[in-house]
PDB file of C-alpha atoms in Angstrom:
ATOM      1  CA  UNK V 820     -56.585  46.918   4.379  1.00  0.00           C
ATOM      2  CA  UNK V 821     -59.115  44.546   5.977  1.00  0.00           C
ATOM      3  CA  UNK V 822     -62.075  45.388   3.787  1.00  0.00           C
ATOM      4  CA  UNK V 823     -59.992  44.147   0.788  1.00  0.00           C
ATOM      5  CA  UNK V 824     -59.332  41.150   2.262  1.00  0.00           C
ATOM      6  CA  UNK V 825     -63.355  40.159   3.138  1.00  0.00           C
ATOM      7  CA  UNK V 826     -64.082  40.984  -0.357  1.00  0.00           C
ATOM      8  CA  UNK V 827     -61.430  38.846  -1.811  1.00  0.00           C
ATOM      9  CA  UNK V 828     -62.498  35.627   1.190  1.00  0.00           C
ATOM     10  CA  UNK V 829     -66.167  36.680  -0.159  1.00  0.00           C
ATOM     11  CA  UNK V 830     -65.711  36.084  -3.851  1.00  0.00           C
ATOM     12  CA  UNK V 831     -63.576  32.982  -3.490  1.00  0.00           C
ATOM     13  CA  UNK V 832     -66.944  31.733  -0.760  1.00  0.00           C
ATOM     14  CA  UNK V 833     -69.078  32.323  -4.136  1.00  0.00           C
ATOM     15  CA  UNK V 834     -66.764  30.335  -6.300  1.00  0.00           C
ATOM     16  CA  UNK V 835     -66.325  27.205  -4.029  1.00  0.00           C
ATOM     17  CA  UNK V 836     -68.359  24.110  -5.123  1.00  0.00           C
ATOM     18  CA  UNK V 837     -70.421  22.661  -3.387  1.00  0.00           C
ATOM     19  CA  UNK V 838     -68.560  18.840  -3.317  1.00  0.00           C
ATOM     20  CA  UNK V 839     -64.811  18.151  -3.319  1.00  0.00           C
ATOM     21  CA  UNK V 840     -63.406  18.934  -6.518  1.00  0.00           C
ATOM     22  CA  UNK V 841     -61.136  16.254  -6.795  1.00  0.00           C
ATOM     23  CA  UNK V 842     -63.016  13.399  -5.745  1.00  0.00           C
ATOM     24  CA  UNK V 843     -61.090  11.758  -3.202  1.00  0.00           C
ATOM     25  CA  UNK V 844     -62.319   9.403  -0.451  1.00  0.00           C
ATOM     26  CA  UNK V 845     -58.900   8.094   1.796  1.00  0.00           C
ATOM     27  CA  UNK V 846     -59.294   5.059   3.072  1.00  0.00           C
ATOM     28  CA  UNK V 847     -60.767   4.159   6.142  1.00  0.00           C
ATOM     29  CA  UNK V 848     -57.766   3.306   8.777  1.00  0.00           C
ATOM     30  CA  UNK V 849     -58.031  -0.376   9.889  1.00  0.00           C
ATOM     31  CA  UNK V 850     -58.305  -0.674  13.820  1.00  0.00           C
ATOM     32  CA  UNK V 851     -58.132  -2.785  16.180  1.00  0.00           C
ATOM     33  CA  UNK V 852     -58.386  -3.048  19.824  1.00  0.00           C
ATOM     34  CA  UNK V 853     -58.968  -0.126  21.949  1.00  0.00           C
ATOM     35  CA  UNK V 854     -58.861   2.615  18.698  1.00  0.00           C
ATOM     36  CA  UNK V 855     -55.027   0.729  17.817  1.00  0.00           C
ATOM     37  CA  UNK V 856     -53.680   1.817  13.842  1.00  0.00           C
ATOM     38  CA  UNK V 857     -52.108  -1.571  12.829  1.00  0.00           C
ATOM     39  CA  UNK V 858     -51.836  -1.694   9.263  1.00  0.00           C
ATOM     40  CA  UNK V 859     -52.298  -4.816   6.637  1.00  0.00           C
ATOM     41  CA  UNK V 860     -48.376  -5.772   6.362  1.00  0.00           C
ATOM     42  CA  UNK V 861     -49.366  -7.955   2.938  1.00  0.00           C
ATOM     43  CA  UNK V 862     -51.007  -5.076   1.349  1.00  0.00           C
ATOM     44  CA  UNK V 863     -48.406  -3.494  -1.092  1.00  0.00           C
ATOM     45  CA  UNK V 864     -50.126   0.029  -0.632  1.00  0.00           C
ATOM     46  CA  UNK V 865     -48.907  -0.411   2.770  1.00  0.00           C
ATOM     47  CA  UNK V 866     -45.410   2.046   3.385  1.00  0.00           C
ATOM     48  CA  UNK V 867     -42.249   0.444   4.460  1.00  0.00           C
ATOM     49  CA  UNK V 868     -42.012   2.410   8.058  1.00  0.00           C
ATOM     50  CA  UNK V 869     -45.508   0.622   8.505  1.00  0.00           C
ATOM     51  CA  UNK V 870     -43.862  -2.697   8.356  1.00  0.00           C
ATOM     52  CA  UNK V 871     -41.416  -4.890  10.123  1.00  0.00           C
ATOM     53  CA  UNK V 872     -39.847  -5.527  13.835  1.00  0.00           C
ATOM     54  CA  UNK V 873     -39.507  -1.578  14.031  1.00  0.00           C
ATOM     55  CA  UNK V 874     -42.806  -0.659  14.110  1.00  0.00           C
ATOM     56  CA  UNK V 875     -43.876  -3.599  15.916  1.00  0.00           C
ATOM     57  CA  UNK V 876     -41.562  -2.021  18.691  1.00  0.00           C
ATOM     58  CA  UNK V 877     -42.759   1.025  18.264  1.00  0.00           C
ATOM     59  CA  UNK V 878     -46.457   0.032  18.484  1.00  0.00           C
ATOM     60  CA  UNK V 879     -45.511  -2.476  22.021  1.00  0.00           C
ATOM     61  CA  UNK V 880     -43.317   0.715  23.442  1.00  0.00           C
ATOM     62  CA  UNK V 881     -46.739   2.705  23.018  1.00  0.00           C
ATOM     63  CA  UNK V 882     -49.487   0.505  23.640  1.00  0.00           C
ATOM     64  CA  UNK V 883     -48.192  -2.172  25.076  1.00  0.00           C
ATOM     65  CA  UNK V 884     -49.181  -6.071  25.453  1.00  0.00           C
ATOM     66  CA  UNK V 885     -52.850  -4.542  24.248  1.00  0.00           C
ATOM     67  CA  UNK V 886     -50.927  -4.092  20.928  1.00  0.00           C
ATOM     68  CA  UNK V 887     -51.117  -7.667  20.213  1.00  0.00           C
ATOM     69  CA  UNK V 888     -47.423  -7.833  19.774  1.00  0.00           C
ATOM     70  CA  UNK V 889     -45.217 -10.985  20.600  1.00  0.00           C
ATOM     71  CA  UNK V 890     -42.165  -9.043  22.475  1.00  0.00           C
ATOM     72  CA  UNK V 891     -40.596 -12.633  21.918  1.00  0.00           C
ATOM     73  CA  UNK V 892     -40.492 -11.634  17.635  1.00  0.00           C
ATOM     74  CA  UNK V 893     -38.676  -8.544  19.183  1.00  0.00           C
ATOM     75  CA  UNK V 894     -36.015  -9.840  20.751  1.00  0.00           C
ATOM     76  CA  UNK V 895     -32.866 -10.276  17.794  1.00  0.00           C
ATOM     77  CA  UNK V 896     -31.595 -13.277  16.694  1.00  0.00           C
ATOM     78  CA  UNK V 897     -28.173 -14.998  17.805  1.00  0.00           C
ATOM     79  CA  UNK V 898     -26.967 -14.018  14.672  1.00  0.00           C
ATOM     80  CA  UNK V 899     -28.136 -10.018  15.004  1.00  0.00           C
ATOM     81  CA  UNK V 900     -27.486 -10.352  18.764  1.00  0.00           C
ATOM     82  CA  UNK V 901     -23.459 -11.330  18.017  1.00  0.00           C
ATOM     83  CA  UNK V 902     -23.464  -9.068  15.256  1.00  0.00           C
ATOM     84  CA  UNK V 903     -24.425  -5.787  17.235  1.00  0.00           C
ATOM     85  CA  UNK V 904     -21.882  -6.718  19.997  1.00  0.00           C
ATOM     86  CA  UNK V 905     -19.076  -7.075  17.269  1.00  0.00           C
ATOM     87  CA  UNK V 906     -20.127  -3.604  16.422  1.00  0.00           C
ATOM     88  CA  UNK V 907     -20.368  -2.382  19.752  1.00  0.00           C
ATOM     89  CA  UNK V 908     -16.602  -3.523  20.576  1.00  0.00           C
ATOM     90  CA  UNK V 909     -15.725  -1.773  17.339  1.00  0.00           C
ATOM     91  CA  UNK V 910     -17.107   1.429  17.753  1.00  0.00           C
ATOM     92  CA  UNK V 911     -17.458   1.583  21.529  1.00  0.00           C
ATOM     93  CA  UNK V 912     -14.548   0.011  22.979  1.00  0.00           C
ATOM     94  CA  UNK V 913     -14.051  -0.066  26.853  1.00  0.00           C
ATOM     95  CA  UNK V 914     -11.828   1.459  28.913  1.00  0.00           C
ATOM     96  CA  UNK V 915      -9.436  -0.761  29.503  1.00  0.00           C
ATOM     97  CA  UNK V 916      -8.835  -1.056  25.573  1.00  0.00           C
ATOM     98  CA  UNK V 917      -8.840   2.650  25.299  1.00  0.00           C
ATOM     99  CA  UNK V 918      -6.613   2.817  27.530  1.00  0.00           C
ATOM    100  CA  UNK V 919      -4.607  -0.304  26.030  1.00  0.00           C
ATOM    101  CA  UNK V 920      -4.594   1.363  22.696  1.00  0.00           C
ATOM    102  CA  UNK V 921      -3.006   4.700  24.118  1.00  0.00           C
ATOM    103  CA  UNK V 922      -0.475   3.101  25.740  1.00  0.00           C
ATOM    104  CA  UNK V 923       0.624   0.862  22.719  1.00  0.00           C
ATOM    105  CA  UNK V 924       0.347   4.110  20.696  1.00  0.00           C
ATOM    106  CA  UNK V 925       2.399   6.376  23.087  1.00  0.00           C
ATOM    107  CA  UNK V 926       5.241   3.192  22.937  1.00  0.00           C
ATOM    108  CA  UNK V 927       4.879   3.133  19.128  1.00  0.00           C
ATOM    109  CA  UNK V 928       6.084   6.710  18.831  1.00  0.00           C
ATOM    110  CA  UNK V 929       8.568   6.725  21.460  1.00  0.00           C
ATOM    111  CA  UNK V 930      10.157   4.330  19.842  1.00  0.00           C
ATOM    112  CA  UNK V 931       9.941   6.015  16.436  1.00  0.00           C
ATOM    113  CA  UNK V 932      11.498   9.255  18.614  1.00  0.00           C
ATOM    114  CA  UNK V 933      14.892   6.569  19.509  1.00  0.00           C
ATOM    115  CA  UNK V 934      14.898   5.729  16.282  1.00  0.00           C
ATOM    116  CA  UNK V 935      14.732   8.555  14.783  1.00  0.00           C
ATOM    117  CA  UNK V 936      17.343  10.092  17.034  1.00  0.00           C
ATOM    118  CA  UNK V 937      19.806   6.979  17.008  1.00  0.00           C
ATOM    119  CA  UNK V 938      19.747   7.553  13.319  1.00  0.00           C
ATOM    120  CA  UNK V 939      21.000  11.287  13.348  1.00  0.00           C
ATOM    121  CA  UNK V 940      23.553  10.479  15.830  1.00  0.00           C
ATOM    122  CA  UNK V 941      24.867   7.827  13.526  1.00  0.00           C
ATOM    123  CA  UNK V 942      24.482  10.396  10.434  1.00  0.00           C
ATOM    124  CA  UNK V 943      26.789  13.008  12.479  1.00  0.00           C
ATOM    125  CA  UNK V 944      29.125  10.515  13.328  1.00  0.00           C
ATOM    126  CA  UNK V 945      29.523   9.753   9.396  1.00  0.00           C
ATOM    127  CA  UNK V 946      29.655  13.453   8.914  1.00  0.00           C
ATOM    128  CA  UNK V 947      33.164  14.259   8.766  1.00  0.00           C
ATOM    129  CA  UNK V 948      33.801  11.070   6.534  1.00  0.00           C
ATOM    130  CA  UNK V 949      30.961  12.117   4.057  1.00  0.00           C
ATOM    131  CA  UNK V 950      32.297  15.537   3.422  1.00  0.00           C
ATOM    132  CA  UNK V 951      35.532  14.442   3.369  1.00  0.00           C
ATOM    133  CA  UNK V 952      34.705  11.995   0.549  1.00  0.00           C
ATOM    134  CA  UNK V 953      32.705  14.275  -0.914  1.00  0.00           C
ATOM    135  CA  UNK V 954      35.644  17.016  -1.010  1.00  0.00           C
ATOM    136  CA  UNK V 955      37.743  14.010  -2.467  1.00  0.00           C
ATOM    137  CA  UNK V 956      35.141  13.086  -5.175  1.00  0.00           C
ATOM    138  CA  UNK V 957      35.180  17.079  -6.431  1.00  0.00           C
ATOM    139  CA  UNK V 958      38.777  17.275  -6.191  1.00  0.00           C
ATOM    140  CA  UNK V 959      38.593  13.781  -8.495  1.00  0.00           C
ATOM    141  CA  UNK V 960      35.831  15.389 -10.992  1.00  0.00           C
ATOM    142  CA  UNK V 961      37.805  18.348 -11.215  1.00  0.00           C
ATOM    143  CA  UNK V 962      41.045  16.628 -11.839  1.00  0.00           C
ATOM    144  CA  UNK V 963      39.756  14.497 -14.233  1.00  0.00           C
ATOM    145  CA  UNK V 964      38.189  17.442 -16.045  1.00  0.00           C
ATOM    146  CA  UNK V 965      41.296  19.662 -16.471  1.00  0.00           C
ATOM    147  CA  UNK V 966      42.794  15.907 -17.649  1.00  0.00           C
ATOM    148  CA  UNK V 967      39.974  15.928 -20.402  1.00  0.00           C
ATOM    149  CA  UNK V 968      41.036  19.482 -21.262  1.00  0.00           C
ATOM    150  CA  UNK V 969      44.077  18.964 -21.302  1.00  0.00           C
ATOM    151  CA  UNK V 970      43.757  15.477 -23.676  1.00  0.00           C
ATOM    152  CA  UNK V 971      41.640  17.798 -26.292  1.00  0.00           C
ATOM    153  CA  UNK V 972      43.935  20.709 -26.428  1.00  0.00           C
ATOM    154  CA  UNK V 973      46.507  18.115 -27.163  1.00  0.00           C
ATOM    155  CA  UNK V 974      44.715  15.975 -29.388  1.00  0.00           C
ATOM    156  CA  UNK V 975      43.543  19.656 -31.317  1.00  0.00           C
ATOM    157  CA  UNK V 976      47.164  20.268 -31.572  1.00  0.00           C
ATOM    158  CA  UNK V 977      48.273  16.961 -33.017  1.00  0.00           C
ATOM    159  CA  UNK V 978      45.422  17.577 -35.763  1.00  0.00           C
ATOM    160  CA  UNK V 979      46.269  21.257 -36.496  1.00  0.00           C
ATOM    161  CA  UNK V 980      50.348  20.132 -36.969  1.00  0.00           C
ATOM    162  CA  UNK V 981      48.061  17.105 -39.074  1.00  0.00           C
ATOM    163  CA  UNK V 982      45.516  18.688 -40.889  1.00  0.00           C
ATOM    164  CA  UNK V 983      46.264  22.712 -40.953  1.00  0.00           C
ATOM    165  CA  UNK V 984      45.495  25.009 -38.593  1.00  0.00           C
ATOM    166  CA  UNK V 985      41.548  25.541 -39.808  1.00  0.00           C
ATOM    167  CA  UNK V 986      40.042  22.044 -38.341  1.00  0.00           C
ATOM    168  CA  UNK V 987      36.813  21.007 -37.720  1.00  0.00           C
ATOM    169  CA  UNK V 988      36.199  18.497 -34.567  1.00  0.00           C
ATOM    170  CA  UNK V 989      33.265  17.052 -36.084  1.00  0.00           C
ATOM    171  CA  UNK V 990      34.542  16.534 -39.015  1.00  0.00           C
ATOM    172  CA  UNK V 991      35.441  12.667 -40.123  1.00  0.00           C
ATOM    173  CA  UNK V 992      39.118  12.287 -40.285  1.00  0.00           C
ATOM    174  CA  UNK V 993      39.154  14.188 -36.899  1.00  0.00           C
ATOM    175  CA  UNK V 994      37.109  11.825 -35.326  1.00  0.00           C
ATOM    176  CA  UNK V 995      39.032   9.065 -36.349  1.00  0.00           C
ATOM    177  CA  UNK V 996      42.227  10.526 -35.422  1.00  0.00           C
ATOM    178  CA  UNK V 997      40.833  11.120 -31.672  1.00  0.00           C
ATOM    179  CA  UNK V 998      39.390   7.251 -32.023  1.00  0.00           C
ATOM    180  CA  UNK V 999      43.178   6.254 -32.981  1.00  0.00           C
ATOM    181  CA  UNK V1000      44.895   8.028 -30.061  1.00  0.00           C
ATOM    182  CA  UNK V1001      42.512   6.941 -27.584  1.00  0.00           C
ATOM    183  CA  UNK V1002      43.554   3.428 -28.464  1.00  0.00           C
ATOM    184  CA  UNK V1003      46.891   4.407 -28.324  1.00  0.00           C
ATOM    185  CA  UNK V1004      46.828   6.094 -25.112  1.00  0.00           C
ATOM    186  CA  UNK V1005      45.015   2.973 -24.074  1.00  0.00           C
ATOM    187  CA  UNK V1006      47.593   0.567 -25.400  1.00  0.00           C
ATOM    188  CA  UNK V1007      50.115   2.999 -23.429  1.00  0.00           C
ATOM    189  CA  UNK V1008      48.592   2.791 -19.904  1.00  0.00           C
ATOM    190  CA  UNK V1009      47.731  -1.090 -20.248  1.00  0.00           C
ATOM    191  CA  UNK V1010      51.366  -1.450 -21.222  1.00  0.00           C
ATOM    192  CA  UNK V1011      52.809   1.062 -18.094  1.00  0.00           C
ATOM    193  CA  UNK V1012      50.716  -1.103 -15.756  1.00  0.00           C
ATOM    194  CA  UNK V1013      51.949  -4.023 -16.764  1.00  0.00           C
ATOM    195  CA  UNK V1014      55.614  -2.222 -16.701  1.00  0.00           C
ATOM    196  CA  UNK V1015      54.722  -1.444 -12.503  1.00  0.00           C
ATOM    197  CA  UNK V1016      53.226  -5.019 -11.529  1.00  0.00           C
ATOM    198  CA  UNK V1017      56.196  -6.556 -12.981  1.00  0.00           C
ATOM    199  CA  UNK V1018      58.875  -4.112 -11.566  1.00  0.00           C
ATOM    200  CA  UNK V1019      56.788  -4.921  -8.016  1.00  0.00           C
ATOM    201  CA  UNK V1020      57.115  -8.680  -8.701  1.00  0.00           C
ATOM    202  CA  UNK V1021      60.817  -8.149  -9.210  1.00  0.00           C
ATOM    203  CA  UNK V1022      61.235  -6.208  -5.741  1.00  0.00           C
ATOM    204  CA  UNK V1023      59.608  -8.613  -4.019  1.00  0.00           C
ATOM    205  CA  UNK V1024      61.573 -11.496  -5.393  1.00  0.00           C
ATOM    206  CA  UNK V1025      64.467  -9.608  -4.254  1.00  0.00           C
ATOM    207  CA  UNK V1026      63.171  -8.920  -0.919  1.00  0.00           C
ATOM    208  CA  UNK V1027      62.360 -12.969  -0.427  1.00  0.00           C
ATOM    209  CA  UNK V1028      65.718 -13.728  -2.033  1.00  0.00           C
ATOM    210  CA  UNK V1029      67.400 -11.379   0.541  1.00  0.00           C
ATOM    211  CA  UNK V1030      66.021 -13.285   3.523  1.00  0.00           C
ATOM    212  CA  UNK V1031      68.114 -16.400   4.552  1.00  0.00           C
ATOM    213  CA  UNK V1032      67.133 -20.067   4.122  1.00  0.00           C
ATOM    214  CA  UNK V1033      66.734 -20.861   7.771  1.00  0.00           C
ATOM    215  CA  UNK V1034      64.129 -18.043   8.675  1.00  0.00           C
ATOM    216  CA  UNK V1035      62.157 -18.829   5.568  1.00  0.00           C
ATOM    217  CA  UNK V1036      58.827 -20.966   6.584  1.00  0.00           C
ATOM    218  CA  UNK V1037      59.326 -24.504   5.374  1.00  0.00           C
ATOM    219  CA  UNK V1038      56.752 -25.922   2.897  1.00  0.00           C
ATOM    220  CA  UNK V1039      53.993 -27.899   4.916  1.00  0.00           C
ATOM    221  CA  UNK V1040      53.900 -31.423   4.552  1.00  0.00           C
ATOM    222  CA  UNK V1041      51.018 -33.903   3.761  1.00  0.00           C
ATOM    223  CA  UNK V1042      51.351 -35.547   7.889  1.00  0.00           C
ATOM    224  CA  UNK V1043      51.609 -31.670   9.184  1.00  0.00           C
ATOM    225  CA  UNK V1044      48.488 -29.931   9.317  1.00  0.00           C
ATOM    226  CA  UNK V1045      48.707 -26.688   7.963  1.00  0.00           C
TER     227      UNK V1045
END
């Protein structure tokens, strides 16, 4: 295996050339006191991460005042200076508002817990009166359905006796006939409510009529304040 491998290193030995093959000088580095890299800032072949306050701060961390670095253009400005605290009471709060915040959370949901449990105790005190409404409404529905049944069968009868016994409920005449007796029916019920109010007017006027003069409240007066 290792002769292989010298002949192979041998042949590509031959085939080197004898100056770089692409042709590339770098550029001499730029230093300055005591063998220091610091790189032209206003030349644009110049990289970002060679540039700016951080790597002036990284060169005075290193080297020091033989840097040539004014720590005074490292300091932040009031503006940068406020603007990290503001972050630093964002994301690193102290204890005191940690502990502030958990307490104002821990109230937050034990009042949510009250709430929540004042609210169920009010819901099973409206229990019994819920179902029993809702037993009333079903009761109502149902009612009120076997009434509908009952109104068709009747009406279906009162066209048969009509029409013949072979009648078609979409048919036009039969439509019109139910449109007729629902105005009847109407006219019917308007006319027995207006038959009750009036024979409960009439008892009333009986009952007042019944009652003597002297216990009946006399009429207020304009001097006598009502």
């Amino acid at each position: 295996m290792a002769l292989p491998m010298q002949r192979c290193w041998a042949r590509l030995r031959a085939l080197t050339l004898p100056w770089p093959a692409a042709g590339y000088h770098a550029r001499p580095r730029i230093w300055g006191l005591d063998n220091i890299y610091k790189p032209d800032p206003n030349d644009p072949a110049t990289k970002c991460w060679h540039k700016g306050p951080p790597y002036e701060a990284k060169l005075y961390g290193r080297f020091g005042s033989a840097s040539g670095v004014n720590p005074e253009n490292l300091w932040p400005s009031p503006q940068q200076l406020q603007d990290i605290e503001e972050e630093e009471k964002e994301w690193c709060p102290s204890l005191r508002e940690m502990l502030d915040r958990l307490e104002a959370t821990e109230k937050e949901e034990l009042r949510k817990q009250t709430e929540r449990k004042r609210l169920i105790a009010a819901n099973l005190a409206k229990m019994p009166k819920m179902v029993e409404e809702w037993r009333r409404s079903k009761k109502e529905a149902k009612q009120k359905e076997r009434d509908e049944k009952a109104r068709k069968e009747r009406l279906l009868a009162f066209a048969r006796e009509k029409f013949g016994v072979h009648v078609d409920s979409r048919s036009p005449k039969f439509q019109e006939l139910m449109k007729e007796l629902d105005k009847e029916e109407k006219k019917k019920m308007k006319a027995l409510k207006k038959k009750q109010r009036e024979e409960e007017r009439a008892a009333v006027a009986a009952v007042l009529s019944a009652i003597p003069a002297a216990a009946k409240p006399a009429p207020p007066t304009p001097d006598t304040p009502v």
